[in-house]
Tab-separated table of C-alpha atoms and ligand atoms in Angstrom:
chain	number	residue	atom	x	y	z
W	211	MET	CA	-29.280	-19.071	8.806
W	212	TYR	CA	-27.206	-21.859	7.798
W	213	LEU	CA	-27.379	-24.748	10.646
W	214	SER	CA	-25.158	-27.849	10.498
W	215	GLN	CA	-27.020	-31.552	10.566
W	216	ARG	CA	-26.173	-31.768	14.441
W	217	GLU	CA	-27.664	-28.339	14.962
W	218	GLU	CA	-30.847	-29.282	12.558
W	219	ARG	CA	-31.183	-32.548	15.208
W	220	ILE	CA	-30.778	-30.888	18.297
W	221	LEU	CA	-33.342	-28.112	16.904
W	222	ALA	CA	-35.665	-31.248	15.701
W	223	GLY	CA	-35.469	-32.049	19.861
W	224	GLU	CA	-32.522	-34.900	19.154
W	225	SER	CA	-30.999	-33.899	22.749
W	226	GLY	CA	-34.040	-33.064	24.561
W	227	GLU	CA	-36.404	-30.163	25.168
W	228	VAL	CA	-33.963	-27.504	26.829
W	229	LEU	CA	-31.773	-27.507	24.120
W	230	GLN	CA	-34.445	-27.610	21.400
W	231	ILE	CA	-35.611	-24.403	22.992
W	232	ALA	CA	-32.161	-22.520	23.364
W	233	TYR	CA	-31.788	-23.520	19.530
W	234	ARG	CA	-35.335	-22.088	18.697
W	235	ILE	CA	-34.081	-18.663	20.265
W	236	LEU	CA	-30.921	-18.426	18.509
W	237	LEU	CA	-32.770	-19.188	15.357
W	238	ALA	CA	-35.266	-16.762	15.814
W	239	LEU	CA	-32.697	-14.131	16.861
W	240	GLY	CA	-30.689	-15.333	13.524
W	241	ARG	CA	-33.319	-14.441	11.634
W	242	LEU	CA	-34.341	-11.413	13.065
W	243	THR	CA	-30.508	-10.093	12.582
W	244	ASN	CA	-29.645	-11.728	9.145
W	245	ALA	CA	-26.662	-13.921	10.821
W	246	SER	CA	-25.487	-16.317	8.445
W	247	ARG	CA	-24.666	-19.223	10.723
W	248	LEU	CA	-24.152	-19.716	14.698
W	249	VAL	CA	-20.509	-19.385	16.317
W	250	PRO	CA	-19.105	-20.675	18.698
W	251	ILE	CA	-18.084	-18.703	22.024
W	252	LYS	CA	-15.884	-19.265	24.805
W	253	TRP	CA	-17.854	-16.893	27.668
W	254	ALA	CA	-21.516	-16.384	28.197
W	255	HIS	CA	-22.676	-13.555	31.067
W	256	VAL	CA	-25.874	-13.848	32.050
W	257	SER	CA	-28.674	-11.317	33.429
W	258	GLY	CA	-31.943	-11.706	34.490
W	259	VAL	CA	-30.772	-13.081	38.345
W	260	SER	CA	-32.435	-10.325	40.595
W	261	TYR	CA	-35.891	-11.500	41.739
W	262	LEU	CA	-36.734	-7.643	41.303
W	263	THR	CA	-36.214	-8.245	37.591
W	264	ILE	CA	-37.244	-11.648	36.448
W	265	GLY	CA	-40.500	-11.982	39.030
W	266	ASP	CA	-42.369	-15.278	39.152
W	267	TYR	CA	-42.348	-16.010	35.921
W	268	GLY	CA	-38.583	-15.888	35.110
W	269	LEU	CA	-38.005	-17.824	38.062
W	270	GLU	CA	-40.311	-20.802	36.873
W	271	PHE	CA	-39.118	-20.639	33.453
W	272	LEU	CA	-35.285	-20.812	34.883
W	273	LYS	CA	-36.231	-23.732	37.126
W	274	ARG	CA	-37.817	-25.770	34.166
W	275	ILE	CA	-34.420	-25.204	32.322
W	276	ALA	CA	-32.593	-26.030	35.122
W	277	PHE	CA	-34.006	-28.913	36.576
W	278	SER	CA	-34.593	-30.676	33.542
W	279	SER	CA	-32.223	-33.528	33.143
W	280	HIS	CA	-28.707	-33.064	31.363
W	281	SER	CA	-29.087	-29.101	31.524
W	282	LYS	CA	-25.413	-27.854	31.652
W	283	PHE	CA	-24.037	-25.029	30.597
W	284	LYS	CA	-21.773	-25.734	28.190
W	285	VAL	CA	-19.130	-22.761	28.204
W	286	PHE	CA	-17.631	-20.821	30.686
W	287	THR	CA	-20.823	-18.576	32.279
W	288	THR	CA	-20.991	-15.547	34.873
W	289	VAL	CA	-24.010	-14.332	36.001
W	290	ASN	CA	-25.186	-10.576	36.800
W	291	PRO	CA	-25.702	-9.538	40.683
W	292	CYS	CA	-28.834	-10.876	42.542
W	293	GLY	CA	-31.366	-8.757	44.747
W	294	MET	CA	-29.460	-9.494	48.191
W	295	ASP	CA	-26.428	-10.412	49.996
W	296	VAL	CA	-26.769	-14.324	50.240
W	297	GLU	CA	-25.042	-14.510	53.712
W	298	LYS	CA	-26.796	-11.132	55.309
W	299	TRP	CA	-29.749	-10.538	53.800
W	300	ASP	CA	-31.637	-11.264	56.710
W	301	SER	CA	-29.654	-8.368	59.239
W	302	LEU	CA	-30.166	-6.126	56.246
W	303	GLY	CA	-34.261	-6.130	56.222
W	304	VAL	CA	-34.659	-8.398	53.164
W	305	SER	CA	-38.098	-9.909	53.793
W	306	PRO	CA	-37.944	-13.860	53.971
W	307	GLU	CA	-40.385	-14.080	50.915
W	308	TYR	CA	-38.104	-12.360	48.913
W	309	ALA	CA	-34.992	-13.963	50.219
W	310	SER	CA	-36.485	-17.566	49.588
W	311	LYS	CA	-37.533	-16.485	45.833
W	312	GLN	CA	-33.816	-15.245	45.502
W	313	LEU	CA	-32.530	-18.075	46.597
W	314	GLU	CA	-34.334	-20.475	44.248
W	315	ILE	CA	-32.934	-18.347	41.478
W	316	ILE	CA	-29.732	-18.772	42.739
W	317	SER	CA	-29.741	-22.399	43.277
W	318	ALA	CA	-30.937	-22.914	40.106
W	319	TYR	CA	-28.131	-20.918	38.357
W	320	ALA	CA	-25.807	-23.090	40.639
W	321	LYS	CA	-27.480	-26.400	39.019
W	322	LEU	CA	-26.610	-24.997	35.604
W	323	GLY	CA	-22.995	-24.632	36.296
W	324	THR	CA	-22.291	-21.071	36.861
W	325	ALA	CA	-18.931	-19.655	38.040
W	326	SER	CA	-19.434	-18.417	41.790
W	327	SER	CA	-19.794	-14.639	42.038
W	328	PHE	CA	-22.587	-12.447	40.856
W	329	THR	CA	-21.092	-9.382	39.123
W	330	CYS	CA	-21.768	-6.834	36.222
W	331	VAL	CA	-17.943	-6.388	36.360
W	332	PRO	CA	-17.021	-10.160	35.252
W	333	TYR	CA	-13.760	-8.869	33.308
W	334	GLN	CA	-12.621	-7.511	36.890
W	335	SER	CA	-12.908	-11.161	38.368
W	336	TYR	CA	-12.330	-13.500	35.725
W	337	ARG	CA	-9.199	-13.952	33.057
W	338	VAL	CA	-10.376	-12.377	30.036
W	339	PRO	CA	-9.780	-14.415	26.769
W	340	PRO	CA	-7.448	-12.677	23.672
W	341	ALA	CA	-9.100	-9.881	21.839
W	342	GLY	CA	-11.060	-10.652	19.019
W	343	THR	CA	-12.807	-13.648	20.877
W	344	HIS	CA	-16.375	-14.410	20.313
W	345	VAL	CA	-18.627	-13.954	23.647
W	346	ALA	CA	-22.082	-13.913	24.397
W	347	TRP	CA	-22.736	-11.137	27.538
W	348	ALA	CA	-26.380	-9.814	28.498
W	349	GLU	CA	-25.934	-6.905	30.910
W	350	SER	CA	-25.135	-3.807	28.470
W	351	SER	CA	-22.652	-1.931	30.610
W	352	ALA	CA	-20.195	-5.402	30.457
W	353	ALA	CA	-21.309	-5.577	26.617
W	354	ILE	CA	-20.107	-2.367	26.022
W	355	TYR	CA	-16.817	-2.953	27.823
W	356	ALA	CA	-16.164	-6.094	26.454
W	357	ASN	CA	-16.346	-4.346	22.554
W	358	SER	CA	-14.715	-1.180	23.469
W	359	ILE	CA	-12.294	-1.793	25.772
W	360	LEU	CA	-11.276	-5.532	25.487
W	361	ASN	CA	-12.085	-5.923	22.151
W	362	LEU	CA	-13.989	-8.871	22.446
W	363	LYS	CA	-17.018	-9.761	20.042
W	364	THR	CA	-20.308	-9.853	21.634
W	365	ASN	CA	-23.761	-7.954	20.551
W	366	ARG	CA	-25.732	-6.732	23.325
W	367	GLU	CA	-27.618	-10.354	24.567
W	368	SER	CA	-30.945	-10.073	26.179
W	369	ALA	CA	-31.374	-11.940	29.816
W	370	VAL	CA	-32.906	-14.981	27.331
W	371	SER	CA	-30.796	-14.952	24.587
W	372	ALA	CA	-27.612	-15.220	26.991
W	373	LEU	CA	-29.067	-18.026	28.349
W	374	ALA	CA	-29.361	-19.916	24.902
W	375	SER	CA	-25.900	-19.342	24.229
W	376	ALA	CA	-24.661	-20.475	27.559
W	377	LEU	CA	-26.768	-23.900	27.160
W	378	THR	CA	-25.247	-24.221	23.779
W	379	GLY	CA	-22.141	-22.498	23.889
W	380	LYS	CA	-22.850	-20.482	20.358
W	381	THR	CA	-24.276	-17.358	19.470
W	382	VAL	CA	-25.546	-15.649	16.283
W	383	LEU	CA	-22.935	-14.483	13.628
W	384	SER	CA	-24.414	-10.868	13.324
W	385	ASP	CA	-24.009	-7.522	14.130
W	386	LEU	CA	-21.007	-6.458	16.381
W	387	HIS	CA	-19.586	-10.082	15.869
W	388	LEU	CA	-18.781	-8.946	12.184
W	389	ASP	CA	-15.340	-6.554	11.665
W	390	GLU	CA	-17.481	-4.462	8.930
W	391	ASN	CA	-20.050	-3.555	11.708
W	392	ARG	CA	-17.691	-2.394	14.213
W	393	ARG	CA	-17.024	0.972	12.847
W	394	PRO	CA	-18.691	3.941	14.322
W	395	SER	CA	-22.107	5.209	12.857
W	396	LYS	CA	-21.797	8.428	14.059
W	397	ASN	CA	-19.177	10.511	15.372
W	398	LEU	CA	-19.408	12.329	18.979
W	399	ARG	CA	-17.491	15.089	19.279
W	400	LEU	CA	-16.477	16.685	22.651
W	401	SER	CA	-16.150	20.446	22.335
W	402	LEU	CA	-16.220	21.626	26.098
W	403	LYS	CA	-14.826	24.896	27.162
W	404	LYS	CA	-15.971	24.454	31.196
W	405	HIS	CA	-16.100	20.767	31.264
W	406	GLU	CA	-12.799	20.474	29.208
W	407	ARG	CA	-11.180	18.160	30.887
W	408	LEU	CA	-13.526	14.882	31.932
W	409	ARG	CA	-12.043	13.621	35.056
W	410	GLY	CA	-13.229	10.723	37.122
W	411	SER	CA	-16.617	8.141	37.133
W	412	LEU	CA	-19.317	10.969	37.234
W	413	ASP	CA	-17.734	12.786	34.555
W	414	PHE	CA	-17.591	10.153	32.216
W	415	GLY	CA	-21.031	9.120	33.331
W	416	ILE	CA	-22.675	12.050	31.903
W	417	LEU	CA	-20.352	11.876	28.890
W	418	GLY	CA	-22.030	8.070	28.303
W	419	TYR	CA	-25.495	9.009	29.209
W	420	PHE	CA	-25.391	11.750	26.521
W	421	ALA	CA	-23.917	9.613	23.799
W	422	GLY	CA	-26.183	6.494	24.493
W	423	SER	CA	-29.233	9.017	24.070
W	424	GLN	CA	-28.064	10.608	20.699
W	425	ILE	CA	-26.564	7.423	18.972
W	426	SER	CA	-28.057	4.123	18.496
W	427	GLY	CA	-25.354	2.267	16.346
W	428	VAL	CA	-21.321	2.284	17.465
W	429	ILE	CA	-20.353	5.737	19.173
W	430	GLY	CA	-17.492	7.306	17.838
W	431	PHE	CA	-15.765	9.406	19.822
W	432	GLN	CA	-13.530	12.363	19.170
W	433	ASN	CA	-11.539	14.863	20.671
W	434	LEU	CA	-11.977	12.830	24.270
W	435	ARG	CA	-9.084	13.085	26.227
W	436	GLY	CA	-8.605	11.051	29.913
W	437	LEU	CA	-10.574	7.947	30.234
W	438	LYS	CA	-7.290	6.606	32.097
W	439	SER	CA	-8.851	4.054	34.188
W	440	ILE	CA	-10.871	1.237	34.541
W	441	GLU	CA	-13.620	2.537	36.851
W	442	GLU	CA	-13.924	5.754	34.411
W	443	ALA	CA	-14.433	2.996	31.325
W	444	LYS	CA	-17.146	1.152	32.984
W	445	ALA	CA	-19.065	4.218	33.778
W	446	LEU	CA	-18.842	5.334	30.739
W	447	CYS	CA	-20.299	2.036	29.451
W	448	ALA	CA	-22.869	1.668	31.955
W	449	ALA	CA	-24.283	4.916	31.320
W	450	ILE	CA	-24.174	4.039	27.701
W	451	GLY	CA	-26.269	1.357	27.889
W	452	THR	CA	-28.855	3.095	30.374
W	453	THR	CA	-29.908	5.658	27.572
W	454	GLY	CA	-29.846	3.700	24.404
W	455	SER	CA	-28.995	0.633	22.397
W	456	SER	CA	-25.547	1.168	21.370
W	457	GLY	CA	-23.386	-1.984	21.907
W	458	MET	CA	-20.037	-0.254	21.434
W	459	PHE	CA	-17.818	2.867	21.008
W	460	VAL	CA	-14.567	3.470	19.319
W	461	LEU	CA	-12.128	5.868	21.295
W	462	HIS	CA	-10.597	8.045	18.896
W	463	SER	CA	-12.530	7.954	15.546
W	464	LYS	CA	-11.492	8.905	12.340
W	465	GLU	CA	-14.519	7.732	10.724
W	466	LYS	CA	-15.894	10.056	8.063
W	467	VAL	CA	-19.457	9.956	9.317
W	468	GLU	CA	-21.922	12.249	10.391
W	469	GLY	CA	-20.828	14.155	13.715
W	470	ILE	CA	-22.717	15.652	16.503
W	471	ASP	CA	-21.230	17.667	19.300
W	472	PHE	CA	-21.086	17.340	23.083
W	473	THR	CA	-20.962	20.450	24.619
W	474	ASP	CA	-20.984	22.447	28.095
W	475	ARG	CA	-24.736	22.677	27.879
W	476	ASP	CA	-25.127	19.106	27.174
W	477	TYR	CA	-23.242	18.174	30.226
W	478	GLU	CA	-25.047	20.372	32.395
W	479	GLY	CA	-28.319	19.620	30.899
W	480	ILE	CA	-27.567	15.628	32.002
W	481	PHE	CA	-26.274	16.559	35.302
W	482	GLU	CA	-29.715	18.352	35.947
W	483	LYS	CA	-31.696	15.660	34.716
W	484	LEU	CA	-30.339	13.026	37.077
W	485	SER	CA	-29.507	15.262	40.288
W	486	ASP	CA	-32.733	16.779	42.112
W	487	VAL	CA	-31.615	17.630	45.054
W	488	GLU	CA	-28.824	19.071	46.902
W	489	ARG	CA	-28.163	16.353	49.815
W	490	GLY	CA	-29.068	12.702	49.910
W	491	GLU	CA	-29.986	10.838	53.139
W	492	ALA	CA	-28.128	7.833	52.488
W	493	ILE	CA	-25.246	6.865	50.086
W	494	VAL	CA	-24.990	4.046	47.485
W	495	PHE	CA	-21.664	3.501	45.603
W	496	GLY	CA	-21.220	0.532	43.522
W	497	CYS	CA	-23.217	0.794	40.234
W	498	PRO	CA	-21.392	-1.059	38.343
W	499	GLN	CA	-20.036	-2.820	41.104
W	500	MET	CA	-16.859	-1.869	42.759
W	501	THR	CA	-13.885	-2.764	41.203
W	502	ILE	CA	-10.910	-3.680	43.778
W	503	GLU	CA	-9.505	-0.467	43.055
W	504	GLU	CA	-12.531	1.678	44.123
W	505	MET	CA	-12.510	-0.310	47.010
W	506	TYR	CA	-8.974	0.670	47.755
W	507	SER	CA	-9.675	4.223	47.077
W	508	LEU	CA	-12.962	4.214	49.256
W	509	SER	CA	-10.965	2.539	52.441
W	510	LYS	CA	-8.394	5.573	51.948
W	511	MET	CA	-10.858	8.153	52.000
W	512	LEU	CA	-12.664	6.753	55.464
W	513	TYR	CA	-9.351	5.428	57.235
W	514	GLY	CA	-9.883	6.965	60.699
W	515	LYS	CA	-12.955	8.298	59.725
W	516	LYS	CA	-17.054	7.772	60.732
W	517	LEU	CA	-19.894	8.462	58.243
W	518	LYS	CA	-22.994	10.269	59.065
W	519	LYS	CA	-25.002	8.560	56.883
W	520	LYS	CA	-25.867	5.204	55.969
W	521	CYS	CA	-23.910	4.213	53.139
W	522	LEU	CA	-24.046	0.672	51.341
W	523	VAL	CA	-21.392	-0.521	48.689
W	524	PHE	CA	-22.126	-2.785	46.153
W	525	CYS	CA	-19.247	-5.354	44.848
W	526	SER	CA	-18.872	-9.218	44.029
W	527	SER	CA	-17.837	-11.538	46.761
W	528	LYS	CA	-14.746	-12.077	44.707
W	529	VAL	CA	-14.082	-8.647	44.818
W	530	TYR	CA	-15.100	-8.545	48.631
W	531	GLU	CA	-12.608	-11.519	49.375
W	532	SER	CA	-9.849	-9.470	47.685
W	533	ALA	CA	-10.790	-6.474	49.762
W	534	ARG	CA	-10.872	-8.366	52.774
W	535	THR	CA	-7.745	-10.198	52.434
W	536	ARG	CA	-5.894	-6.459	51.761
W	537	GLY	CA	-7.521	-4.994	54.911
W	538	TYR	CA	-9.808	-2.331	52.811
W	539	ALA	CA	-12.721	-4.152	53.705
W	540	THR	CA	-12.234	-3.617	57.222
W	541	ILE	CA	-11.519	0.342	57.368
W	542	ILE	CA	-14.760	0.658	54.930
W	543	GLU	CA	-17.248	-1.264	57.606
W	544	SER	CA	-15.338	0.104	60.589
W	545	ALA	CA	-16.244	3.727	59.209
W	546	GLY	CA	-19.854	2.922	59.406
W	547	ALA	CA	-20.428	1.339	55.537
W	548	THR	CA	-22.370	-1.596	54.965
W	549	ILE	CA	-20.877	-3.731	52.214
W	550	VAL	CA	-23.118	-5.946	50.061
W	551	ARG	CA	-21.867	-8.330	48.076
W	552	ASP	CA	-23.038	-10.084	44.809
W	553	ALA	CA	-26.356	-7.684	44.897
W	554	CYS	CA	-27.297	-5.104	41.900
W	555	ALA	CA	-27.100	-1.695	43.501
W	556	ASP	CA	-30.407	-0.654	42.055
W	557	PHE	CA	-32.717	-3.606	40.943
W	558	THR	CA	-32.270	-4.814	45.248
W	559	PRO	CA	-35.051	-4.131	47.867
W	560	LEU	CA	-32.173	-2.885	50.001
W	561	ILE	CA	-32.862	0.436	48.653
W	562	SER	CA	-36.325	0.661	49.450
W	563	VAL	CA	-35.088	-0.800	53.407
W	564	LEU	CA	-33.263	2.384	53.644
W	565	ASN	CA	-36.359	3.908	53.949
W	566	VAL	CA	-34.846	7.342	52.554
W	567	ASP	CA	-36.738	9.605	50.089
W	568	SER	CA	-33.260	10.871	48.391
W	569	VAL	CA	-29.749	9.283	48.043
W	570	GLU	CA	-26.433	10.510	47.127
W	571	THR	CA	-24.390	8.461	44.335
W	572	ASP	CA	-21.438	8.984	41.750
W	573	SER	CA	-23.424	6.904	39.189
W	574	CYS	CA	-25.337	7.840	36.590
W	575	LYS	CA	-26.719	4.601	35.804
W	576	GLY	CA	-27.621	3.996	39.719
W	577	ALA	CA	-29.529	7.638	39.431
W	578	HIS	CA	-31.327	6.756	36.960
W	579	TYR	CA	-32.510	3.327	37.977
W	580	MET	CA	-32.938	4.425	41.748
W	581	LYS	CA	-35.115	7.185	40.750
W	582	ARG	CA	-37.331	4.861	38.562
W	583	VAL	CA	-37.513	1.966	40.458
W	584	HIS	CA	-37.442	2.911	44.133
W	585	GLY	CA	-38.775	6.628	43.549
W	586	VAL	CA	-36.276	8.108	45.471
W	587	ARG	CA	-34.765	11.518	44.658
W	588	VAL	CA	-30.871	11.936	43.832
W	589	ALA	CA	-27.896	13.827	44.893
W	590	LEU	CA	-25.103	13.330	42.132
W	591	LYS	CA	-21.584	13.874	43.272
W	592	THR	CA	-18.236	12.697	42.787
W	593	THR	CA	-17.043	9.737	45.465
W	594	ASN	CA	-15.065	12.820	46.882
W	595	GLU	CA	-17.757	15.436	47.496
W	596	ILE	CA	-19.872	12.473	48.755
W	597	LEU	CA	-17.209	11.845	51.433
W	598	ARG	CA	-16.001	15.387	52.133
W	599	GLU	CA	-19.655	16.173	53.374
W	600	ALA	CA	-20.580	12.484	54.982
W	601	ALA	CA	-17.343	11.447	56.619
W	602	ILE	CA	-16.128	13.018	59.560
W	603	ALA	CA	-12.595	12.240	61.785
W	604	ASN	CA	-13.394	9.374	64.234
D	231	F3S	FE1	-24.637	-3.429	37.866
D	231	F3S	FE2	-27.183	-3.454	38.529
D	231	F3S	FE3	-25.846	-1.005	38.289
D	231	F3S	S1	-25.918	-5.048	37.206
D	231	F3S	S2	-24.424	-1.799	36.130
D	231	F3S	S3	-25.109	-2.667	39.839
D	231	F3S	S4	-28.065	-1.425	37.522
């Protein structure tokens, strides 16, 4: 991989150990992916923020980077959700031991210069650069959304490679950064009868969960109707990222490549795999985190109602502020739900703190990870179905 003279000097240690490590990471990645050179980026999105995912080893690595002299992110950098609500972790039952580690992670990222919100839907809260811009986003659901919906160019970065990109302002010019690699490698034809009209986050999550498990390259959807909202698209992207390594889809593929079908049987197979109980003891919304539109529709559905079950609603602090200003947050909280800011719905101790055997959610990614990380059983339902049963007139 070609490096400029300046890049060679940084690699040799001229600008200190942290940048040297970052360039070493990019060089290794570049060699692995046959990149011709590095390319400047406008935005890095870094994952590996919840203490539940990175643990002590990740925390020590991050501290080493953050507290070296002159360490700063070179480009606009957002970070994924952490593991708790920084302002009310105590009242939500998070242990002081967990909280202190989580706060150390947060202060390390703050020292490096991240934007103020912890979110897996960064495109909701920050201005998106023009189509074609190179970015380096970790968090599979966001990276797939960036490539497929926003037409930005990113590979599915790991926590470490996105951190290296944030520190250097560059990424490797390979894979989905190149136009020739952004064409479908396989088509997925929707051949549905019973579930013909896919509608809402749950349906698109099921489609994504199947698509991700079948196609590892760029997915070419055919005969796909619907997908009208940001919320459906984010559910589709999140589920694709959960089951495979694809980093992009094309909505209406005309590519003449091998095709596979998505049938009613496939739809029902995924549903049965993810949903193992009729009812859950608690409700979890917000994987990926809620958009402001979802907060609005939740507030409409909960207006004048009381929830019969515990309900956690995950969103970024930016979305929360906006929901509070518009009055949505008060309605949601008055119904008995707890809004959790800046945390991940799955990689958080809060699900264990609920102390339940089963949860209800509308998220396929959430169902997948809550089962694995917390050992709970899941009732997968639409938001409407969940609230029809759980919300009663006040
Ligand atoms: Fe976001 Fe966590 Fe789900 S990062 S996509 S809420 S697993």
